[in-house]
Short mmCIF file of C-alpha atoms and ligand atoms in Angstrom, two decimals:
data_model
loop_
_atom_site.label_atom_id
_atom_site.label_comp_id
_atom_site.label_asym_id
_atom_site.label_seq_id
_atom_site.Cartn_x
_atom_site.Cartn_y
_atom_site.Cartn_z
CA UNK A 1 -20.25 -30.46 -14.31
CA UNK A 2 -16.96 -31.81 -15.27
CA UNK A 3 -14.09 -31.39 -12.60
CA UNK A 4 -10.38 -31.82 -12.70
CA UNK A 5 -10.68 -34.93 -10.02
CA UNK A 6 -12.19 -37.03 -12.44
CA UNK A 7 -8.43 -37.70 -13.48
CA UNK A 8 -7.96 -39.07 -9.93
CA UNK A 9 -6.83 -42.70 -9.56
CA UNK A 10 -6.04 -45.11 -7.04
CA UNK A 11 -2.57 -46.66 -7.60
CA UNK A 12 -0.62 -49.35 -5.29
CA UNK A 13 -2.61 -47.94 -2.51
CA UNK A 14 -1.78 -44.22 -3.38
CA UNK A 15 -4.38 -41.52 -4.24
CA UNK A 16 -3.26 -39.75 -7.31
CA UNK A 17 -5.07 -36.38 -8.21
CA UNK A 18 -4.15 -37.15 -11.72
CA UNK A 19 -2.09 -40.03 -13.25
CA UNK A 20 0.74 -37.94 -14.65
CA UNK A 21 4.19 -38.20 -13.11
CA UNK A 22 7.71 -37.07 -14.07
CA UNK A 23 9.72 -39.90 -14.61
CA UNK A 24 13.24 -40.50 -13.11
CA UNK A 25 15.33 -38.10 -15.20
CA UNK A 26 16.61 -34.54 -15.44
CA UNK A 27 13.49 -32.80 -15.03
CA UNK A 28 13.63 -34.66 -11.31
CA UNK A 29 17.34 -33.87 -10.63
CA UNK A 30 16.43 -31.86 -7.52
CA UNK A 31 14.17 -30.30 -5.09
CA UNK A 32 13.76 -27.18 -7.14
CA UNK A 33 12.52 -29.02 -10.18
CA UNK A 34 10.48 -31.27 -8.67
CA UNK A 35 8.73 -28.43 -6.46
CA UNK A 36 8.23 -26.33 -9.61
CA UNK A 37 6.34 -29.31 -11.44
CA UNK A 38 4.47 -29.99 -8.02
CA UNK A 39 3.01 -26.68 -8.10
CA UNK A 40 2.26 -26.59 -11.66
CA UNK A 41 -0.14 -29.61 -11.32
CA UNK A 42 1.70 -32.88 -11.73
CA UNK A 43 0.41 -35.56 -10.00
CA UNK A 44 3.69 -36.96 -8.79
CA UNK A 45 7.42 -37.37 -9.74
CA UNK A 46 9.97 -40.05 -9.44
CA UNK A 47 13.39 -38.52 -8.44
CA UNK A 48 16.64 -39.00 -10.08
CA UNK A 49 17.71 -42.48 -9.45
CA UNK A 50 20.20 -42.70 -6.51
CA UNK A 51 22.64 -45.39 -5.73
CA UNK A 52 25.31 -45.64 -2.96
CA UNK A 53 27.58 -43.02 -4.63
CA UNK A 54 26.91 -40.26 -6.97
CA UNK A 55 27.56 -40.82 -10.61
CA UNK A 56 29.62 -38.83 -13.20
CA UNK A 57 28.39 -37.87 -16.79
CA UNK A 58 29.83 -37.26 -20.08
CA UNK A 59 29.41 -33.96 -21.99
CA UNK A 60 27.52 -33.64 -24.26
CA UNK A 61 25.25 -36.62 -23.53
CA UNK A 62 21.97 -35.99 -25.50
CA UNK A 63 21.53 -36.91 -29.41
CA UNK A 64 18.51 -36.22 -31.37
CA UNK A 65 16.70 -37.99 -34.05
CA UNK A 66 14.93 -35.72 -36.59
CA UNK A 67 12.43 -36.59 -39.10
CA UNK A 68 11.78 -33.56 -41.68
CA UNK A 69 13.62 -31.24 -39.07
CA UNK A 70 11.23 -32.25 -36.19
CA UNK A 71 12.77 -34.09 -33.26
CA UNK A 72 11.02 -37.52 -32.76
CA UNK A 73 13.56 -39.05 -30.38
CA UNK A 74 16.40 -38.57 -28.06
CA UNK A 75 19.33 -40.48 -27.01
CA UNK A 76 21.23 -40.08 -23.70
CA UNK A 77 24.40 -41.38 -22.12
CA UNK A 78 23.54 -39.93 -18.71
CA UNK A 79 23.94 -41.85 -15.62
CA UNK A 80 22.19 -41.30 -12.49
CA UNK A 81 22.00 -38.60 -9.68
CA UNK A 82 25.25 -36.70 -9.15
CA UNK A 83 24.17 -35.40 -6.05
CA UNK A 84 25.21 -37.54 -2.71
CA UNK A 85 22.48 -39.76 -1.35
CA UNK A 86 22.30 -37.85 1.96
CA UNK A 87 21.54 -34.78 0.31
CA UNK A 88 18.44 -36.50 -1.06
CA UNK A 89 17.61 -38.02 2.15
CA UNK A 90 18.28 -35.14 4.60
CA UNK A 91 17.55 -32.46 2.77
CA UNK A 92 15.57 -32.70 -0.68
CA UNK A 93 12.96 -35.46 -0.13
CA UNK A 94 11.77 -34.12 3.31
CA UNK A 95 11.82 -30.49 1.69
CA UNK A 96 9.47 -31.60 -0.94
CA UNK A 97 7.20 -33.58 1.14
CA UNK A 98 6.92 -30.33 3.23
CA UNK A 99 6.58 -27.83 0.61
CA UNK A 100 4.85 -29.47 -2.33
CA UNK A 101 0.73 -29.75 -2.23
CA UNK A 102 -0.24 -32.57 0.17
CA UNK A 103 -1.93 -34.78 -2.72
CA UNK A 104 1.60 -34.68 -4.77
CA UNK A 105 2.97 -38.11 -4.85
CA UNK A 106 6.80 -38.31 -4.40
CA UNK A 107 8.42 -41.71 -5.63
CA UNK A 108 12.14 -42.42 -4.76
CA UNK A 109 14.28 -44.24 -7.46
CA UNK A 110 16.95 -46.53 -6.15
CA UNK A 111 19.56 -48.61 -7.95
CA UNK A 112 22.26 -51.28 -6.38
CA UNK A 113 24.06 -54.16 -7.81
CA UNK A 114 23.16 -57.77 -8.13
CA UNK A 115 23.28 -58.64 -4.31
CA UNK A 116 20.44 -58.11 -2.03
CA UNK A 117 21.86 -56.35 0.87
CA UNK A 118 22.26 -52.87 -1.23
CA UNK A 119 18.70 -52.85 -2.19
CA UNK A 120 17.16 -53.59 1.32
CA UNK A 121 19.52 -51.07 2.66
CA UNK A 122 18.43 -48.28 0.10
CA UNK A 123 14.81 -49.06 0.48
CA UNK A 124 15.06 -48.58 4.20
CA UNK A 125 16.94 -45.60 4.01
CA UNK A 126 14.33 -44.16 1.61
CA UNK A 127 11.25 -45.14 3.53
CA UNK A 128 12.72 -43.01 6.41
CA UNK A 129 12.58 -39.91 4.25
CA UNK A 130 8.69 -39.32 3.85
CA UNK A 131 8.48 -40.57 0.25
CA UNK A 132 5.23 -42.39 -0.98
CA UNK A 133 6.73 -45.38 -2.84
CA UNK A 134 9.78 -46.73 -4.24
CA UNK A 135 10.64 -47.35 -7.72
CA UNK A 136 13.69 -49.96 -8.22
CA UNK A 137 15.37 -49.33 -11.39
CA UNK A 138 16.67 -52.41 -13.08
CA UNK A 139 16.49 -50.84 -16.44
CA UNK A 140 19.47 -48.26 -17.30
CA UNK A 141 20.99 -49.54 -20.51
CA UNK A 142 24.29 -47.85 -20.49
CA UNK A 143 27.02 -47.19 -17.66
CA UNK A 144 25.03 -49.34 -15.17
CA UNK A 145 25.33 -52.71 -17.15
CA UNK A 146 28.91 -52.78 -17.20
CA UNK A 147 28.85 -52.88 -13.18
CA UNK A 148 26.29 -55.52 -13.13
CA UNK A 149 23.58 -53.00 -12.45
CA UNK A 150 20.44 -51.55 -14.43
CA UNK A 151 19.65 -53.61 -17.40
CA UNK A 152 22.16 -56.13 -16.47
CA UNK A 153 19.42 -57.21 -13.69
CA UNK A 154 16.64 -56.30 -15.47
CA UNK A 155 17.58 -58.78 -18.17
CA UNK A 156 17.91 -61.85 -15.97
CA UNK A 157 14.26 -62.89 -14.11
CA UNK A 158 15.92 -64.43 -11.31
CA UNK A 159 17.97 -61.43 -10.53
CA UNK A 160 14.96 -59.20 -10.94
CA UNK A 161 12.89 -61.55 -8.53
CA UNK A 162 15.69 -61.48 -5.98
CA UNK A 163 16.26 -57.86 -5.90
CA UNK A 164 12.53 -56.89 -5.75
CA UNK A 165 12.23 -59.30 -2.83
CA UNK A 166 15.24 -57.52 -1.17
CA UNK A 167 13.88 -54.07 -1.71
CA UNK A 168 10.56 -55.07 -0.30
CA UNK A 169 12.21 -56.48 2.71
CA UNK A 170 13.68 -52.90 3.44
CA UNK A 171 10.27 -51.19 3.32
CA UNK A 172 6.37 -51.24 3.82
CA UNK A 173 5.97 -48.71 0.96
CA UNK A 174 4.84 -49.78 -2.56
CA UNK A 175 7.58 -50.76 -4.99
CA UNK A 176 7.50 -50.20 -8.57
CA UNK A 177 9.99 -52.44 -10.54
CA UNK A 178 11.02 -50.18 -13.50
CA UNK A 179 11.65 -52.74 -16.48
CA UNK A 180 13.97 -52.47 -19.48
CA UNK A 181 12.74 -52.88 -23.14
CA UNK A 182 16.19 -54.54 -24.18
CA UNK A 183 14.81 -58.04 -23.84
CA UNK A 184 13.19 -60.20 -26.18
CA UNK A 185 10.23 -61.06 -23.86
CA UNK A 186 9.31 -58.95 -21.14
CA UNK A 187 6.76 -61.37 -19.76
CA UNK A 188 9.07 -63.52 -17.89
CA UNK A 189 10.64 -60.38 -16.16
CA UNK A 190 7.21 -58.88 -15.37
CA UNK A 191 6.27 -62.10 -13.72
CA UNK A 192 9.58 -62.28 -11.55
CA UNK A 193 8.97 -59.05 -10.53
CA UNK A 194 5.53 -60.04 -9.45
CA UNK A 195 6.79 -63.21 -7.98
CA UNK A 196 9.49 -60.89 -5.94
CA UNK A 197 6.44 -58.93 -4.46
CA UNK A 198 6.32 -55.97 -6.86
CA UNK A 199 3.16 -53.74 -6.17
CA UNK A 200 3.56 -52.11 -9.88
CA UNK A 201 5.53 -52.32 -12.82
CA UNK A 202 6.94 -49.27 -14.33
CA UNK A 203 7.62 -49.80 -18.25
CA UNK A 204 9.77 -48.90 -20.04
CA UNK A 205 13.15 -47.27 -19.53
CA UNK A 206 15.21 -46.53 -22.64
CA UNK A 207 15.89 -48.47 -25.67
CA UNK A 208 19.60 -49.04 -26.33
CA UNK A 209 20.52 -47.41 -29.38
CA UNK A 210 23.23 -45.38 -31.80
CA UNK A 211 21.21 -42.50 -32.61
CA UNK A 212 23.21 -41.36 -35.59
CA UNK A 213 26.70 -40.42 -37.16
CA UNK A 214 27.82 -36.95 -38.12
CA UNK A 215 28.77 -37.85 -41.48
CA UNK A 216 30.89 -34.87 -42.13
CA UNK A 217 33.25 -35.92 -39.42
CA UNK A 218 32.58 -39.69 -39.14
CA UNK A 219 31.65 -39.14 -35.73
CA UNK A 220 28.79 -41.18 -33.88
CA UNK A 221 26.32 -38.92 -31.63
CA UNK A 222 26.05 -37.85 -29.20
CA UNK A 223 29.49 -36.37 -29.11
CA UNK A 224 31.27 -36.46 -25.83
CA UNK A 225 34.25 -33.84 -26.16
CA UNK A 226 37.58 -34.61 -24.69
CA UNK A 227 40.15 -32.44 -23.38
CA UNK A 228 40.28 -30.68 -26.81
CA UNK A 229 37.23 -30.13 -29.16
CA UNK A 230 39.06 -32.43 -31.80
CA UNK A 231 39.01 -35.33 -29.30
CA UNK A 232 35.42 -36.62 -29.95
CA UNK A 233 33.80 -39.87 -28.87
CA UNK A 234 30.48 -41.55 -28.24
CA UNK A 235 28.96 -44.69 -26.88
CA UNK A 236 25.42 -46.45 -27.11
CA UNK A 237 22.89 -44.89 -24.99
CA UNK A 238 19.41 -45.20 -24.33
CA UNK A 239 16.56 -43.92 -26.70
CA UNK A 240 13.45 -42.11 -25.63
CA UNK A 241 10.56 -39.83 -26.75
CA UNK A 242 7.93 -40.32 -29.21
CA UNK A 243 9.73 -42.52 -31.49
CA UNK A 244 9.86 -45.34 -28.76
CA UNK A 245 5.95 -45.20 -27.87
CA UNK A 246 5.30 -48.22 -30.11
CA UNK A 247 7.60 -50.16 -28.14
CA UNK A 248 6.27 -49.01 -24.80
CA UNK A 249 2.69 -49.78 -26.01
CA UNK A 250 3.79 -53.09 -26.99
CA UNK A 251 5.41 -53.94 -23.82
CA UNK A 252 2.64 -52.59 -21.31
CA UNK A 253 0.05 -54.40 -23.28
CA UNK A 254 1.81 -57.58 -23.22
CA UNK A 255 2.38 -57.11 -19.22
CA UNK A 256 -1.34 -56.30 -18.81
CA UNK A 257 -2.43 -59.13 -20.89
CA UNK A 258 -0.12 -61.39 -19.04
CA UNK A 259 -0.78 -60.34 -15.83
CA UNK A 260 -3.98 -58.83 -15.54
CA UNK A 261 -3.93 -57.79 -11.57
CA UNK A 262 -0.67 -56.22 -12.15
CA UNK A 263 -0.57 -52.30 -11.62
CA UNK A 264 1.20 -50.56 -14.47
CA UNK A 265 3.10 -47.20 -14.69
CA UNK A 266 3.20 -46.39 -18.57
CA UNK A 267 6.59 -44.66 -19.82
CA UNK A 268 7.79 -44.17 -23.34
CA UNK A 269 7.21 -41.26 -25.62
CA UNK A 270 4.05 -39.83 -23.78
CA UNK A 271 3.74 -36.09 -24.99
CA UNK A 272 -0.06 -35.18 -24.97
CA UNK A 273 -3.50 -36.41 -24.18
CA UNK A 274 -3.92 -38.77 -26.98
CA UNK A 275 -0.58 -40.78 -26.18
CA UNK A 276 -1.70 -40.85 -22.45
CA UNK A 277 -4.89 -42.36 -23.39
CA UNK A 278 -3.21 -44.99 -25.77
CA UNK A 279 -0.94 -46.08 -22.70
CA UNK A 280 -4.22 -46.22 -20.33
CA UNK A 281 -6.22 -48.32 -22.97
CA UNK A 282 -3.45 -50.81 -23.13
CA UNK A 283 -3.61 -51.37 -19.14
CA UNK A 284 -1.40 -48.26 -17.59
CA UNK A 285 -2.90 -46.68 -14.50
CA UNK A 286 -0.41 -44.19 -13.83
CA UNK A 287 1.77 -42.30 -16.68
CA UNK A 288 5.57 -41.36 -16.59
CA UNK A 289 6.91 -38.42 -18.81
CA UNK A 290 10.54 -37.56 -19.24
CA UNK A 291 11.41 -36.26 -23.00
CA UNK A 292 8.28 -34.46 -23.63
CA UNK A 293 9.16 -32.37 -20.38
CA UNK A 294 12.47 -31.80 -21.36
CA UNK A 295 11.50 -30.49 -24.90
CA UNK A 296 8.49 -28.59 -24.09
CA UNK A 297 8.62 -27.81 -20.15
CA UNK A 298 6.45 -28.72 -17.15
CA UNK A 299 3.63 -26.62 -18.70
CA UNK A 300 2.44 -29.40 -20.82
CA UNK A 301 0.62 -30.84 -17.72
CA UNK A 302 -2.28 -28.31 -18.54
CA UNK A 303 -2.93 -29.33 -22.01
CA UNK A 304 -2.65 -33.11 -21.18
CA UNK A 305 -4.90 -32.90 -18.39
CA UNK A 306 -7.48 -30.75 -20.25
CA UNK A 307 -7.32 -32.88 -23.12
CA UNK A 308 -8.10 -36.03 -20.90
CA UNK A 309 -10.92 -34.63 -19.62
CA UNK A 310 -12.33 -33.23 -22.72
CA UNK A 311 -11.70 -36.82 -24.36
CA UNK A 312 -13.55 -38.41 -21.56
CA UNK A 313 -16.45 -36.02 -21.65
CA UNK A 314 -17.10 -36.70 -25.38
CA UNK A 315 -16.81 -40.55 -25.22
CA UNK A 316 -18.48 -40.68 -22.11
CA UNK A 317 -15.93 -41.96 -19.76
CA UNK A 318 -16.65 -41.47 -16.13
CA UNK A 319 -13.38 -42.08 -14.80
CA UNK A 320 -9.87 -42.67 -15.66
CA UNK A 321 -10.51 -46.53 -14.32
CA UNK A 322 -13.03 -46.94 -16.70
CA UNK A 323 -10.44 -46.69 -19.73
CA UNK A 324 -7.91 -48.79 -18.35
CA UNK A 325 -7.13 -52.05 -20.56
CA UNK A 326 -10.05 -51.04 -23.12
CA UNK A 327 -8.00 -51.91 -26.09
CA UNK A 328 -6.63 -54.98 -24.67
CA UNK A 329 -9.41 -57.27 -25.71
CA UNK A 330 -8.88 -56.26 -29.49
CA UNK A 331 -5.23 -57.31 -29.31
CA UNK A 332 -5.05 -61.11 -30.51
CA UNK A 333 -2.71 -63.37 -32.46
CA UNK A 334 -1.57 -62.81 -35.76
CA UNK A 335 -3.13 -66.46 -36.91
CA UNK A 336 -6.34 -65.20 -35.93
CA UNK A 337 -6.20 -62.21 -38.00
CA UNK A 338 -5.24 -64.12 -40.91
CA UNK A 339 -8.27 -65.78 -41.00
CA UNK A 340 -10.48 -62.85 -41.47
CA UNK A 341 -12.47 -62.13 -44.61
CA UNK A 342 -10.96 -59.94 -47.28
CA UNK A 343 -11.70 -55.92 -47.33
CA UNK A 344 -10.58 -53.36 -49.91
CA UNK A 345 -9.90 -49.76 -49.53
CA UNK A 346 -12.31 -47.04 -50.57
CA UNK A 347 -11.60 -43.32 -51.25
CA UNK A 348 -13.62 -40.74 -49.67
CA UNK A 349 -14.20 -38.34 -52.36
CA UNK A 350 -15.16 -35.32 -50.36
CA UNK A 351 -11.83 -35.45 -48.47
CA UNK A 352 -9.51 -36.48 -51.49
CA UNK A 353 -7.26 -33.65 -52.73
CA UNK A 354 -5.93 -35.45 -55.69
CA UNK A 355 -2.31 -35.24 -54.41
CA UNK A 356 -1.61 -38.86 -56.06
CA UNK A 357 0.49 -40.02 -53.12
CA UNK A 358 -1.54 -43.17 -52.70
CA UNK A 359 -1.78 -43.85 -56.43
CA UNK A 360 2.23 -43.51 -56.51
CA UNK A 361 2.36 -46.06 -53.29
CA UNK A 362 0.02 -48.67 -54.49
CA UNK A 363 2.04 -48.70 -57.95
CA UNK A 364 5.30 -49.60 -56.45
CA UNK A 365 4.60 -50.68 -52.95
CA UNK A 366 1.35 -52.16 -53.73
CA UNK A 367 -1.00 -53.95 -56.11
CA UNK A 368 -1.39 -51.28 -58.59
CA UNK A 369 -5.15 -50.67 -57.41
CA UNK A 370 -5.49 -47.11 -57.49
CA UNK A 371 -5.84 -44.54 -60.47
CA UNK A 372 -6.84 -41.05 -60.85
CA UNK A 373 -10.20 -40.33 -62.45
CA UNK A 374 -11.55 -36.48 -62.50
CA UNK A 375 -8.77 -35.61 -60.26
CA UNK A 376 -9.66 -37.79 -57.25
CA UNK A 377 -8.14 -41.27 -56.35
CA UNK A 378 -10.32 -44.57 -57.19
CA UNK A 379 -9.71 -47.94 -56.12
CA UNK A 380 -10.19 -51.04 -58.13
CA UNK A 381 -11.65 -53.38 -55.61
CA UNK A 382 -10.74 -56.51 -57.77
CA UNK A 383 -7.12 -55.66 -57.43
CA UNK A 384 -7.06 -54.16 -53.88
CA UNK A 385 -5.45 -56.36 -51.31
CA UNK A 386 -6.60 -54.52 -48.24
CA UNK A 387 -2.85 -53.82 -47.35
CA UNK A 388 -3.48 -50.50 -45.97
CA UNK A 389 -0.63 -48.68 -47.69
CA UNK A 390 -2.85 -45.96 -49.32
CA UNK A 391 -4.28 -45.15 -45.88
CA UNK A 392 -0.67 -44.92 -44.50
CA UNK A 393 0.52 -42.23 -47.12
CA UNK A 394 -2.87 -40.29 -47.12
CA UNK A 395 -2.69 -37.22 -45.23
CA UNK A 396 -6.17 -36.23 -45.91
CA UNK A 397 -8.03 -38.84 -43.97
CA UNK A 398 -9.69 -39.95 -47.34
CA UNK A 399 -9.35 -43.67 -46.97
CA UNK A 400 -11.81 -45.90 -45.72
CA UNK A 401 -12.18 -49.99 -45.69
CA UNK A 402 -15.12 -51.95 -47.06
CA UNK A 403 -16.01 -55.59 -46.82
CA UNK A 404 -15.93 -57.49 -50.29
CA UNK A 405 -18.72 -60.04 -49.23
C1 FMN B 501 18.78 -37.74 -19.83
C2 FMN B 501 17.86 -38.81 -19.30
C3 FMN B 501 18.21 -39.39 -17.96
C4 FMN B 501 17.52 -40.45 -17.58
N1 FMN B 501 17.95 -40.95 -16.07
C5 FMN B 501 16.94 -41.78 -15.64
C6 FMN B 501 17.41 -42.16 -14.46
O1 FMN B 501 18.27 -41.75 -13.48
N2 FMN B 501 16.70 -43.54 -13.73
C7 FMN B 501 15.55 -43.89 -14.62
O2 FMN B 501 14.89 -44.84 -14.08
N3 FMN B 501 15.35 -43.56 -15.98
C8 FMN B 501 16.13 -42.40 -16.54
N4 FMN B 501 15.68 -42.17 -17.69
C9 FMN B 501 14.87 -42.81 -18.44
C10 FMN B 501 13.43 -41.84 -18.17
O3 FMN B 501 12.94 -41.80 -17.06
C11 FMN B 501 12.24 -42.73 -19.06
O4 FMN B 501 11.92 -43.98 -18.67
C12 FMN B 501 12.69 -42.75 -20.71
O5 FMN B 501 13.05 -41.36 -21.19
C13 FMN B 501 11.25 -42.85 -21.47
O6 FMN B 501 10.47 -41.93 -21.37
P1 FMN B 501 10.34 -40.60 -22.36
O7 FMN B 501 10.01 -41.13 -23.87
O8 FMN B 501 9.10 -39.96 -21.89
O9 FMN B 501 11.43 -40.02 -22.29
C14 FMN B 501 16.49 -41.00 -18.25
C15 FMN B 501 16.01 -40.74 -19.59
C16 FMN B 501 16.66 -39.53 -19.97
C17 FMN B 501 16.42 -38.91 -21.35
#
């Protein structure tokens, strides 16, 4: 008999009833939001990041990237919590711990500057509130770097090591270090966090971006309105949502391969049970979600957890732990792949609807290896280079690949 606790996982000495955590963002802006999520079954929540002083935000501060009308990514120019630190420490965090189900994991999120004292002090303050762990935010890509905070620290391994050590000094709680994807190579940064004593790494925060331009008014998005509506300005912000998942998967897998002992909380475009499993299979043990909740509400926890269990049942995975890193051994070097023997595409006749998308793609973007015969696409294996373009454009799952030797 399958039960919900098959989703239980140990992470940094904490027992999670399921791996799904709200990431630090608007859905964790106050006690009311976090408690609502806790009651709906989320495994935990990371509060909206606090620093020593509350921050202010532009309005509007969210922009969207749509593909054929469907939102696939979002950019934000929001900063940290606008609520005083004392409201969090004296009121909200103790209240959440008191009123949320006992097994709900509460993570504090803190940010300070490039000197150690502020981190130690904030970590100390947070550990007196009853939270279960502390995430240190060295990854916000806008607003903070100008103040030598956020991604300014997260792009420098020596600063990451220093602030991680400083936060550890202030607390006995597990420290998660939340990294930025706005770096060329995340491995030295992850190693620096490990050297500083990180108990886990959270990856990734948002990608620095300019989400689009309103071409009618030549205004970059999102539009921050001034005193009157004609004053319209913007700035670079952080991109998130399903569109950044490939970047998150890349960074999580690279950290997992370089630091096999490091615990990882995967973040970036998790929207359903499938994307949750993708992160687990590249080495994440917990998962943090922001955009999907902002778009669809806390209720997504139900289909995600149900989908996870159904998948585990179908594939015979006993526990989440048994899926962790399953895909990692199959990530190798490009050089190793180029030596593999040749293959060619083959059309699965029963699935082919004769739409000709693969024919067009193969003529103009490939090797002119596909033509139509009796309303079904057919591949000439002598011309096919096995590039995979036909499978990319096929929406009917009608392409498979065969070895030529
Ligand atoms: C509006 C907004 C505000 C955010 N604020 C914070 C923050 O205060 N601290 C933080 O660590 N991350 C913050 N994030 C980043 C998210 O926690 C998360 O890392 C990122 O959005 C990627 O996850 P997603 O693709 O599920 O949204 C924010 C994201 C958004 C969209």
